[in-house]
PDB file of C-alpha atoms in Angstrom:
ATOM      1  CA  UNK A   1      86.470  67.313 116.155  1.00 51.00           C
ATOM      2  CA  UNK A   2      84.226  68.542 113.360  1.00 64.00           C
ATOM      3  CA  UNK A   3      82.413  70.764 115.857  1.00 66.00           C
ATOM      4  CA  UNK A   4      85.727  72.261 116.982  1.00 75.00           C
ATOM      5  CA  UNK A   5      86.778  72.942 113.381  1.00 77.00           C
ATOM      6  CA  UNK A   6      83.439  74.566 112.602  1.00 84.00           C
ATOM      7  CA  UNK A   7      83.802  76.766 115.694  1.00 87.00           C
ATOM      8  CA  UNK A   8      87.391  77.671 114.718  1.00 84.00           C
ATOM      9  CA  UNK A   9      86.269  78.680 111.220  1.00 87.00           C
ATOM     10  CA  UNK A  10      83.478  80.852 112.651  1.00 91.00           C
ATOM     11  CA  UNK A  11      85.971  82.500 115.037  1.00 89.00           C
ATOM     12  CA  UNK A  12      88.381  83.222 112.165  1.00 88.00           C
ATOM     13  CA  UNK A  13      85.576  84.631 110.006  1.00 92.00           C
ATOM     14  CA  UNK A  14      84.557  86.954 112.853  1.00 94.00           C
ATOM     15  CA  UNK A  15      88.201  87.937 113.331  1.00 92.00           C
ATOM     16  CA  UNK A  16      88.787  88.806 109.680  1.00 93.00           C
ATOM     17  CA  UNK A  17      85.494  90.706 109.530  1.00 95.00           C
ATOM     18  CA  UNK A  18      86.452  92.706 112.641  1.00 94.00           C
ATOM     19  CA  UNK A  19      89.855  93.624 111.185  1.00 93.00           C
ATOM     20  CA  UNK A  20      88.232  94.558 107.852  1.00 94.00           C
ATOM     21  CA  UNK A  21      85.779  96.868 109.647  1.00 95.00           C
ATOM     22  CA  UNK A  22      88.681  98.429 111.547  1.00 94.00           C
ATOM     23  CA  UNK A  23      90.516  99.048 108.249  1.00 93.00           C
ATOM     24  CA  UNK A  24      87.405 100.678 106.813  1.00 94.00           C
ATOM     25  CA  UNK A  25      86.949 102.958 109.822  1.00 95.00           C
ATOM     26  CA  UNK A  26      90.617 104.012 109.645  1.00 94.00           C
ATOM     27  CA  UNK A  27      90.115 104.924 105.991  1.00 93.00           C
ATOM     28  CA  UNK A  28      86.867 106.748 106.816  1.00 94.00           C
ATOM     29  CA  UNK A  29      88.574 108.880 109.480  1.00 94.00           C
ATOM     30  CA  UNK A  30      90.705 110.528 106.817  1.00 90.00           C
ATOM     31  CA  UNK A  31      90.457 113.917 108.537  1.00 91.00           C
ATOM     32  CA  UNK A  32      92.624 112.662 111.407  1.00 95.00           C
ATOM     33  CA  UNK A  33      96.358 112.121 111.013  1.00 94.00           C
ATOM     34  CA  UNK A  34      97.750 108.584 111.210  1.00 95.00           C
ATOM     35  CA  UNK A  35      99.455 109.231 114.562  1.00 97.00           C
ATOM     36  CA  UNK A  36      96.215 110.220 116.256  1.00 97.00           C
ATOM     37  CA  UNK A  37      94.481 107.142 114.860  1.00 97.00           C
ATOM     38  CA  UNK A  38      97.291 104.946 116.207  1.00 96.00           C
ATOM     39  CA  UNK A  39      96.892 106.665 119.577  1.00 97.00           C
ATOM     40  CA  UNK A  40      93.157 105.918 119.780  1.00 96.00           C
ATOM     41  CA  UNK A  41      93.494 102.428 118.301  1.00 95.00           C
ATOM     42  CA  UNK A  42      96.076 101.557 120.983  1.00 96.00           C
ATOM     43  CA  UNK A  43      94.199 103.271 123.814  1.00 95.00           C
ATOM     44  CA  UNK A  44      90.975 101.465 122.890  1.00 93.00           C
ATOM     45  CA  UNK A  45      92.670  98.078 123.257  1.00 93.00           C
ATOM     46  CA  UNK A  46      94.441  99.055 126.501  1.00 94.00           C
ATOM     47  CA  UNK A  47      90.982  99.341 128.058  1.00 92.00           C
ATOM     48  CA  UNK A  48      90.819  95.534 127.786  1.00 93.00           C
ATOM     49  CA  UNK A  49      94.414  94.341 128.166  1.00 93.00           C
ATOM     50  CA  UNK A  50      95.406  96.286 131.280  1.00 95.00           C
ATOM     51  CA  UNK A  51      92.410  95.252 133.465  1.00 95.00           C
ATOM     52  CA  UNK A  52      92.809  91.652 132.280  1.00 94.00           C
ATOM     53  CA  UNK A  53      96.446  91.491 133.386  1.00 94.00           C
ATOM     54  CA  UNK A  54      95.645  93.119 136.728  1.00 95.00           C
ATOM     55  CA  UNK A  55      92.653  90.822 137.344  1.00 95.00           C
ATOM     56  CA  UNK A  56      94.667  87.712 136.475  1.00 94.00           C
ATOM     57  CA  UNK A  57      97.612  89.008 138.553  1.00 94.00           C
ATOM     58  CA  UNK A  58      99.970  88.629 135.597  1.00 93.00           C
ATOM     59  CA  UNK A  59     103.138  90.775 136.029  1.00 93.00           C
ATOM     60  CA  UNK A  60     102.749  93.802 133.770  1.00 93.00           C
ATOM     61  CA  UNK A  61     106.473  94.213 133.097  1.00 92.00           C
ATOM     62  CA  UNK A  62     106.966  90.635 131.894  1.00 91.00           C
ATOM     63  CA  UNK A  63     110.286  88.788 131.689  1.00 91.00           C
ATOM     64  CA  UNK A  64     111.958  89.588 128.336  1.00 92.00           C
ATOM     65  CA  UNK A  65     111.593  93.330 128.784  1.00 93.00           C
ATOM     66  CA  UNK A  66     114.004  94.561 126.098  1.00 95.00           C
ATOM     67  CA  UNK A  67     112.414  92.272 123.519  1.00 95.00           C
ATOM     68  CA  UNK A  68     108.942  93.345 124.665  1.00 94.00           C
ATOM     69  CA  UNK A  69     109.891  97.006 124.210  1.00 96.00           C
ATOM     70  CA  UNK A  70     111.399  96.238 120.794  1.00 96.00           C
ATOM     71  CA  UNK A  71     108.213  94.437 119.767  1.00 93.00           C
ATOM     72  CA  UNK A  72     106.125  97.397 120.899  1.00 94.00           C
ATOM     73  CA  UNK A  73     108.215 100.045 119.141  1.00 96.00           C
ATOM     74  CA  UNK A  74     108.548  98.145 115.852  1.00 96.00           C
ATOM     75  CA  UNK A  75     104.866  97.195 115.932  1.00 94.00           C
ATOM     76  CA  UNK A  76     103.815 100.801 116.537  1.00 96.00           C
ATOM     77  CA  UNK A  77     106.001 102.012 113.649  1.00 97.00           C
ATOM     78  CA  UNK A  78     104.474  99.349 111.386  1.00 96.00           C
ATOM     79  CA  UNK A  79     100.964 100.429 112.361  1.00 95.00           C
ATOM     80  CA  UNK A  80     101.753 104.120 111.764  1.00 96.00           C
ATOM     81  CA  UNK A  81     103.176 103.379 108.308  1.00 97.00           C
ATOM     82  CA  UNK A  82     100.144 101.240 107.431  1.00 96.00           C
ATOM     83  CA  UNK A  83      97.722 103.979 108.480  1.00 95.00           C
ATOM     84  CA  UNK A  84      99.766 106.518 106.490  1.00 96.00           C
ATOM     85  CA  UNK A  85      99.592 104.303 103.379  1.00 95.00           C
ATOM     86  CA  UNK A  86      95.772 104.339 103.459  1.00 93.00           C
ATOM     87  CA  UNK A  87      95.906 107.983 102.378  1.00 91.00           C
ATOM     88  CA  UNK A  88      97.473 106.920  99.079  1.00 92.00           C
ATOM     89  CA  UNK A  89      96.167 103.416  98.375  1.00 91.00           C
ATOM     90  CA  UNK A  90      92.791 101.692  98.087  1.00 90.00           C
ATOM     91  CA  UNK A  91      92.191 100.036 101.446  1.00 91.00           C
ATOM     92  CA  UNK A  92      92.079  96.516  99.964  1.00 90.00           C
ATOM     93  CA  UNK A  93      95.403  96.995  98.168  1.00 90.00           C
ATOM     94  CA  UNK A  94      97.077  98.304 101.324  1.00 92.00           C
ATOM     95  CA  UNK A  95      95.855  95.357 103.408  1.00 92.00           C
ATOM     96  CA  UNK A  96      97.005  92.877 100.743  1.00 91.00           C
ATOM     97  CA  UNK A  97     100.500  94.334 100.582  1.00 92.00           C
ATOM     98  CA  UNK A  98     100.851  94.444 104.358  1.00 93.00           C
ATOM     99  CA  UNK A  99     100.240  90.706 104.339  1.00 89.00           C
ATOM    100  CA  UNK A 100     103.640  90.306 102.653  1.00 91.00           C
ATOM    101  CA  UNK A 101     105.076  90.411 106.184  1.00 89.00           C
ATOM    102  CA  UNK A 102     105.570  86.588 106.358  1.00 87.00           C
ATOM    103  CA  UNK A 103     108.110  86.867 103.526  1.00 89.00           C
ATOM    104  CA  UNK A 104     110.172  89.410 105.470  1.00 91.00           C
ATOM    105  CA  UNK A 105     109.702  87.325 108.632  1.00 88.00           C
ATOM    106  CA  UNK A 106     111.101  84.261 106.848  1.00 87.00           C
ATOM    107  CA  UNK A 107     114.151  86.214 105.653  1.00 88.00           C
ATOM    108  CA  UNK A 108     114.794  87.665 109.136  1.00 87.00           C
ATOM    109  CA  UNK A 109     114.383  84.176 110.615  1.00 85.00           C
ATOM    110  CA  UNK A 110     117.081  82.857 108.273  1.00 86.00           C
ATOM    111  CA  UNK A 111     119.453  85.608 109.409  1.00 86.00           C
ATOM    112  CA  UNK A 112     118.790  85.622 113.176  1.00 83.00           C
ATOM    113  CA  UNK A 113     117.141  82.308 114.011  1.00 75.00           C
ATOM    114  CA  UNK A 114     119.159  80.228 111.517  1.00 80.00           C
ATOM    115  CA  UNK A 115     115.995  78.783 110.024  1.00 79.00           C
ATOM    116  CA  UNK A 116     115.899  77.515 106.456  1.00 84.00           C
ATOM    117  CA  UNK A 117     113.573  78.294 103.566  1.00 86.00           C
ATOM    118  CA  UNK A 118     112.726  75.449 101.202  1.00 87.00           C
ATOM    119  CA  UNK A 119     113.081  76.020  97.417  1.00 89.00           C
ATOM    120  CA  UNK A 120     109.329  75.645  96.924  1.00 91.00           C
ATOM    121  CA  UNK A 121     108.733  78.370  99.525  1.00 90.00           C
ATOM    122  CA  UNK A 122     110.938  80.737  97.502  1.00 92.00           C
ATOM    123  CA  UNK A 123     108.697  79.977  94.507  1.00 94.00           C
ATOM    124  CA  UNK A 124     105.598  80.913  96.521  1.00 93.00           C
ATOM    125  CA  UNK A 125     107.299  84.088  97.777  1.00 92.00           C
ATOM    126  CA  UNK A 126     108.246  84.970  94.192  1.00 93.00           C
ATOM    127  CA  UNK A 127     104.596  84.524  93.177  1.00 93.00           C
ATOM    128  CA  UNK A 128     103.490  86.923  95.935  1.00 92.00           C
ATOM    129  CA  UNK A 129     106.160  89.479  95.033  1.00 90.00           C
ATOM    130  CA  UNK A 130     105.162  89.213  91.375  1.00 92.00           C
ATOM    131  CA  UNK A 131     101.745  90.420  92.525  1.00 90.00           C
ATOM    132  CA  UNK A 132     103.409  93.563  93.898  1.00 89.00           C
ATOM    133  CA  UNK A 133     105.139  94.219  90.570  1.00 86.00           C
ATOM    134  CA  UNK A 134     101.853  93.689  88.731  1.00 87.00           C
ATOM    135  CA  UNK A 135     100.190  96.238  91.025  1.00 81.00           C
ATOM    136  CA  UNK A 136     102.932  98.817  90.514  1.00 73.00           C
ATOM    137  CA  UNK A 137     103.943  98.089  86.928  1.00 70.00           C
ATOM    138  CA  UNK A 138     100.557  97.585  85.283  1.00 69.00           C
ATOM    139  CA  UNK A 139      98.050  99.247  87.593  1.00 61.00           C
ATOM    140  CA  UNK A 140      98.530 102.958  86.976  1.00 65.00           C
ATOM    141  CA  UNK A 141      96.392 103.843  90.011  1.00 68.00           C
ATOM    142  CA  UNK A 142      98.894 102.459  92.546  1.00 75.00           C
ATOM    143  CA  UNK A 143     100.779 105.244  94.332  1.00 86.00           C
ATOM    144  CA  UNK A 144     104.537 104.723  94.668  1.00 89.00           C
ATOM    145  CA  UNK A 145     104.554 106.603  98.001  1.00 94.00           C
ATOM    146  CA  UNK A 146     101.738 104.424  99.324  1.00 93.00           C
ATOM    147  CA  UNK A 147     103.523 101.316  98.051  1.00 92.00           C
ATOM    148  CA  UNK A 148     106.765 102.225  99.848  1.00 95.00           C
ATOM    149  CA  UNK A 149     104.914 103.036 103.066  1.00 96.00           C
ATOM    150  CA  UNK A 150     102.957  99.793 103.187  1.00 95.00           C
ATOM    151  CA  UNK A 151     105.931  97.614 102.165  1.00 95.00           C
ATOM    152  CA  UNK A 152     108.019  99.176 104.936  1.00 97.00           C
ATOM    153  CA  UNK A 153     105.112  98.491 107.282  1.00 96.00           C
ATOM    154  CA  UNK A 154     105.136  94.838 106.153  1.00 95.00           C
ATOM    155  CA  UNK A 155     108.905  94.653 106.666  1.00 95.00           C
ATOM    156  CA  UNK A 156     108.526  95.955 110.229  1.00 95.00           C
ATOM    157  CA  UNK A 157     105.723  93.479 110.872  1.00 91.00           C
ATOM    158  CA  UNK A 158     107.953  90.674 109.633  1.00 90.00           C
ATOM    159  CA  UNK A 159     110.551  91.774 112.163  1.00 92.00           C
ATOM    160  CA  UNK A 160     107.867  91.776 114.856  1.00 91.00           C
ATOM    161  CA  UNK A 161     107.135  88.099 114.136  1.00 87.00           C
ATOM    162  CA  UNK A 162     110.798  87.222 114.685  1.00 88.00           C
ATOM    163  CA  UNK A 163     110.942  89.202 117.944  1.00 90.00           C
ATOM    164  CA  UNK A 164     107.808  87.441 119.201  1.00 88.00           C
ATOM    165  CA  UNK A 165     109.418  84.135 118.266  1.00 84.00           C
ATOM    166  CA  UNK A 166     112.463  85.083 120.354  1.00 87.00           C
ATOM    167  CA  UNK A 167     110.191  85.934 123.306  1.00 88.00           C
ATOM    168  CA  UNK A 168     108.531  82.538 122.894  1.00 83.00           C
ATOM    169  CA  UNK A 169     106.490  81.310 125.845  1.00 82.00           C
ATOM    170  CA  UNK A 170     108.510  83.263 128.396  1.00 87.00           C
ATOM    171  CA  UNK A 171     105.841  85.955 128.472  1.00 89.00           C
ATOM    172  CA  UNK A 172     102.039  85.799 128.426  1.00 88.00           C
ATOM    173  CA  UNK A 173     100.543  86.768 125.013  1.00 89.00           C
ATOM    174  CA  UNK A 174      98.479  89.506 126.690  1.00 90.00           C
ATOM    175  CA  UNK A 175     101.668  91.014 128.139  1.00 92.00           C
ATOM    176  CA  UNK A 176     103.116  91.204 124.626  1.00 91.00           C
ATOM    177  CA  UNK A 177      99.962  92.884 123.303  1.00 92.00           C
ATOM    178  CA  UNK A 178      99.873  95.237 126.307  1.00 93.00           C
ATOM    179  CA  UNK A 179     103.424  96.469 125.651  1.00 95.00           C
ATOM    180  CA  UNK A 180     102.468  97.094 122.030  1.00 94.00           C
ATOM    181  CA  UNK A 181      99.388  99.078 123.021  1.00 94.00           C
ATOM    182  CA  UNK A 182     101.181 101.146 125.684  1.00 96.00           C
ATOM    183  CA  UNK A 183     103.985 102.089 123.291  1.00 97.00           C
ATOM    184  CA  UNK A 184     101.475 102.738 120.494  1.00 96.00           C
ATOM    185  CA  UNK A 185      99.498 105.041 122.774  1.00 97.00           C
ATOM    186  CA  UNK A 186     102.580 106.978 123.894  1.00 97.00           C
ATOM    187  CA  UNK A 187     104.284 107.164 120.485  1.00 96.00           C
ATOM    188  CA  UNK A 188     101.091 107.919 118.575  1.00 96.00           C
ATOM    189  CA  UNK A 189     100.039 110.541 121.135  1.00 96.00           C
ATOM    190  CA  UNK A 190     103.386 112.346 121.093  1.00 96.00           C
ATOM    191  CA  UNK A 191     103.616 112.421 117.294  1.00 96.00           C
ATOM    192  CA  UNK A 192     100.004 113.612 117.017  1.00 96.00           C
ATOM    193  CA  UNK A 193     100.487 116.664 119.257  1.00 94.00           C
ATOM    194  CA  UNK A 194     101.605 119.019 116.468  1.00 92.00           C
ATOM    195  CA  UNK A 195      98.554 118.263 114.357  1.00 91.00           C
ATOM    196  CA  UNK A 196      96.011 117.194 116.957  1.00 94.00           C
ATOM    197  CA  UNK A 197      92.352 117.348 115.976  1.00 94.00           C
ATOM    198  CA  UNK A 198      89.851 117.071 118.819  1.00 94.00           C
ATOM    199  CA  UNK A 199      87.105 114.581 117.902  1.00 95.00           C
ATOM    200  CA  UNK A 200      83.503 115.708 117.998  1.00 93.00           C
ATOM    201  CA  UNK A 201      80.263 113.772 118.266  1.00 91.00           C
ATOM    202  CA  UNK A 202      80.444 110.200 116.974  1.00 93.00           C
ATOM    203  CA  UNK A 203      84.116 110.647 116.033  1.00 94.00           C
ATOM    204  CA  UNK A 204      84.926 109.758 119.652  1.00 95.00           C
ATOM    205  CA  UNK A 205      82.995 106.523 119.252  1.00 94.00           C
ATOM    206  CA  UNK A 206      84.679 105.667 115.951  1.00 95.00           C
ATOM    207  CA  UNK A 207      88.216 106.431 117.142  1.00 95.00           C
ATOM    208  CA  UNK A 208      87.950 104.511 120.409  1.00 92.00           C
ATOM    209  CA  UNK A 209      86.066 101.801 118.521  1.00 94.00           C
ATOM    210  CA  UNK A 210      89.238 101.131 116.506  1.00 94.00           C
ATOM    211  CA  UNK A 211      90.833  99.589 119.581  1.00 93.00           C
ATOM    212  CA  UNK A 212      87.694  97.700 120.585  1.00 94.00           C
ATOM    213  CA  UNK A 213      87.194  96.154 117.140  1.00 95.00           C
ATOM    214  CA  UNK A 214      90.932  95.456 116.863  1.00 91.00           C
ATOM    215  CA  UNK A 215      90.872  93.634 120.199  1.00 92.00           C
ATOM    216  CA  UNK A 216      87.836  91.605 119.131  1.00 93.00           C
ATOM    217  CA  UNK A 217      89.660  90.610 115.946  1.00 89.00           C
ATOM    218  CA  UNK A 218      92.750  89.580 117.920  1.00 87.00           C
ATOM    219  CA  UNK A 219      90.678  87.650 120.467  1.00 87.00           C
ATOM    220  CA  UNK A 220      88.729  85.599 117.917  1.00 88.00           C
ATOM    221  CA  UNK A 221      91.871  84.902 115.884  1.00 86.00           C
ATOM    222  CA  UNK A 222      93.636  83.593 119.005  1.00 82.00           C
ATOM    223  CA  UNK A 223      90.646  81.414 119.905  1.00 83.00           C
ATOM    224  CA  UNK A 224      90.578  80.017 116.366  1.00 83.00           C
ATOM    225  CA  UNK A 225      94.236  78.973 116.489  1.00 77.00           C
ATOM    226  CA  UNK A 226      93.730  77.460 119.941  1.00 73.00           C
ATOM    227  CA  UNK A 227      91.141  74.913 118.822  1.00 79.00           C
ATOM    228  CA  UNK A 228      92.255  74.067 115.262  1.00 74.00           C
ATOM    229  CA  UNK A 229      95.544  73.409 113.492  1.00 69.00           C
ATOM    230  CA  UNK A 230      97.320  76.266 111.721  1.00 63.00           C
ATOM    231  CA  UNK A 231      96.928  74.777 108.239  1.00 67.00           C
ATOM    232  CA  UNK A 232      93.153  74.528 108.760  1.00 71.00           C
ATOM    233  CA  UNK A 233      92.483  78.142 109.737  1.00 78.00           C
ATOM    234  CA  UNK A 234      95.546  80.270 108.795  1.00 76.00           C
ATOM    235  CA  UNK A 235      94.564  80.552 105.091  1.00 82.00           C
ATOM    236  CA  UNK A 236      91.231  82.002 106.210  1.00 85.00           C
ATOM    237  CA  UNK A 237      93.089  85.065 107.537  1.00 86.00           C
ATOM    238  CA  UNK A 238      93.278  86.307 103.960  1.00 87.00           C
ATOM    239  CA  UNK A 239      89.510  86.655 103.842  1.00 88.00           C
ATOM    240  CA  UNK A 240      90.267  89.983 105.533  1.00 90.00           C
ATOM    241  CA  UNK A 241      91.485  91.169 102.130  1.00 90.00           C
ATOM    242  CA  UNK A 242      88.230  90.175 100.432  1.00 90.00           C
ATOM    243  CA  UNK A 243      86.088  91.742 103.162  1.00 93.00           C
ATOM    244  CA  UNK A 244      88.210  94.909 103.030  1.00 92.00           C
ATOM    245  CA  UNK A 245      87.981  95.147  99.239  1.00 91.00           C
ATOM    246  CA  UNK A 246      84.190  94.839  99.489  1.00 92.00           C
ATOM    247  CA  UNK A 247      84.139  97.615 102.112  1.00 93.00           C
ATOM    248  CA  UNK A 248      86.358  99.748  99.854  1.00 92.00           C
ATOM    249  CA  UNK A 249      84.050  99.299  96.866  1.00 92.00           C
ATOM    250  CA  UNK A 250      80.762  99.749  98.737  1.00 93.00           C
ATOM    251  CA  UNK A 251      81.767 102.369 101.318  1.00 92.00           C
ATOM    252  CA  UNK A 252      84.404 104.421  99.496  1.00 91.00           C
ATOM    253  CA  UNK A 253      83.406 103.657  95.881  1.00 89.00           C
ATOM    254  CA  UNK A 254      86.965 102.500  95.188  1.00 89.00           C
ATOM    255  CA  UNK A 255      87.663 101.096  91.739  1.00 86.00           C
ATOM    256  CA  UNK A 256      89.909  98.061  91.323  1.00 87.00           C
ATOM    257  CA  UNK A 257      91.312  97.555  87.814  1.00 86.00           C
ATOM    258  CA  UNK A 258      91.810  94.090  86.352  1.00 90.00           C
ATOM    259  CA  UNK A 259      95.538  94.414  87.038  1.00 89.00           C
ATOM    260  CA  UNK A 260      94.990  95.308  90.671  1.00 88.00           C
ATOM    261  CA  UNK A 261      92.735  92.246  91.071  1.00 90.00           C
ATOM    262  CA  UNK A 262      95.367  90.031  89.397  1.00 92.00           C
ATOM    263  CA  UNK A 263      98.071  91.474  91.654  1.00 91.00           C
ATOM    264  CA  UNK A 264      96.010  90.935  94.808  1.00 92.00           C
ATOM    265  CA  UNK A 265      95.194  87.339  93.792  1.00 93.00           C
ATOM    266  CA  UNK A 266      98.882  86.575  93.114  1.00 94.00           C
ATOM    267  CA  UNK A 267      99.892  87.893  96.537  1.00 93.00           C
ATOM    268  CA  UNK A 268      97.185  85.964  98.382  1.00 93.00           C
ATOM    269  CA  UNK A 269      97.758  82.737  96.409  1.00 93.00           C
ATOM    270  CA  UNK A 270     101.509  82.785  97.022  1.00 92.00           C
ATOM    271  CA  UNK A 271     101.102  83.357 100.757  1.00 90.00           C
ATOM    272  CA  UNK A 272      98.336  80.771 101.221  1.00 90.00           C
ATOM    273  CA  UNK A 273     100.352  78.135  99.332  1.00 91.00           C
ATOM    274  CA  UNK A 274     103.311  78.882 101.609  1.00 88.00           C
ATOM    275  CA  UNK A 275     101.145  78.318 104.712  1.00 85.00           C
ATOM    276  CA  UNK A 276      99.821  75.009 103.380  1.00 86.00           C
ATOM    277  CA  UNK A 277     103.286  73.838 102.329  1.00 87.00           C
ATOM    278  CA  UNK A 278     104.821  74.699 105.716  1.00 80.00           C
ATOM    279  CA  UNK A 279     102.049  72.800 107.460  1.00 76.00           C
ATOM    280  CA  UNK A 280     102.700  69.753 105.277  1.00 80.00           C
ATOM    281  CA  UNK A 281     106.485  69.594 105.744  1.00 76.00           C
ATOM    282  CA  UNK A 282     106.179  70.183 109.502  1.00 67.00           C
ATOM    283  CA  UNK A 283     104.150  66.991 109.994  1.00 61.00           C
TER     284      UNK A 283
END
């Protein structure tokens, strides 16, 4: 059991590191518009998902097709908005705020899935949202445009969680990801046409690498959840924020004020406490 937990922790660390690297590369490729980056990020993952489904003879179209399309469209919009926000926000701040998606997911679940939110969970959500107000109200470096973009991205991601919950086990997880990547490739490609920039040299490697690194992150995260309980490994997801902040400071020489650090810590603490509390009451 201890060996399994150790392996799960290593998998989650590799996952968060992969996602942090992907965030850094997206920020680095500032000369490309967000739509083109979504196109390449999606295409790079399709290289893995499509052959896998064909090899395993898993039906590409799936069963809950309307929900699968909805998941793909909303997910692609969320990704576009997140990439757009990186033009205005430090990469660590943007990643932190996008992690507010569980709050929106919980609210959507109350409305559509008739789930309930415990009073203590509201307290944790309030703590996380207080972090947002600290970032905007006290940290003068936080862009309002960037804040609106990334919060809308988080809202869309919260909706994605509810849609996936509605799909349930009626479709293979790789089918769900494949729909997302196909729609991301098509939508990102079409929106990028008016301002397309042809990559040169290692830009091809970096752009296509977005999808490869993103897939690696997804794969290791899935493996981690498969061999350990949610409450043991889910809080480790937020290490992505720490890794991303480090990349922002070292790679892009970003400066985080004391208020931005306080805001980020409030968001992460509130969300981690919610995960631990949910795990406890579900036993």
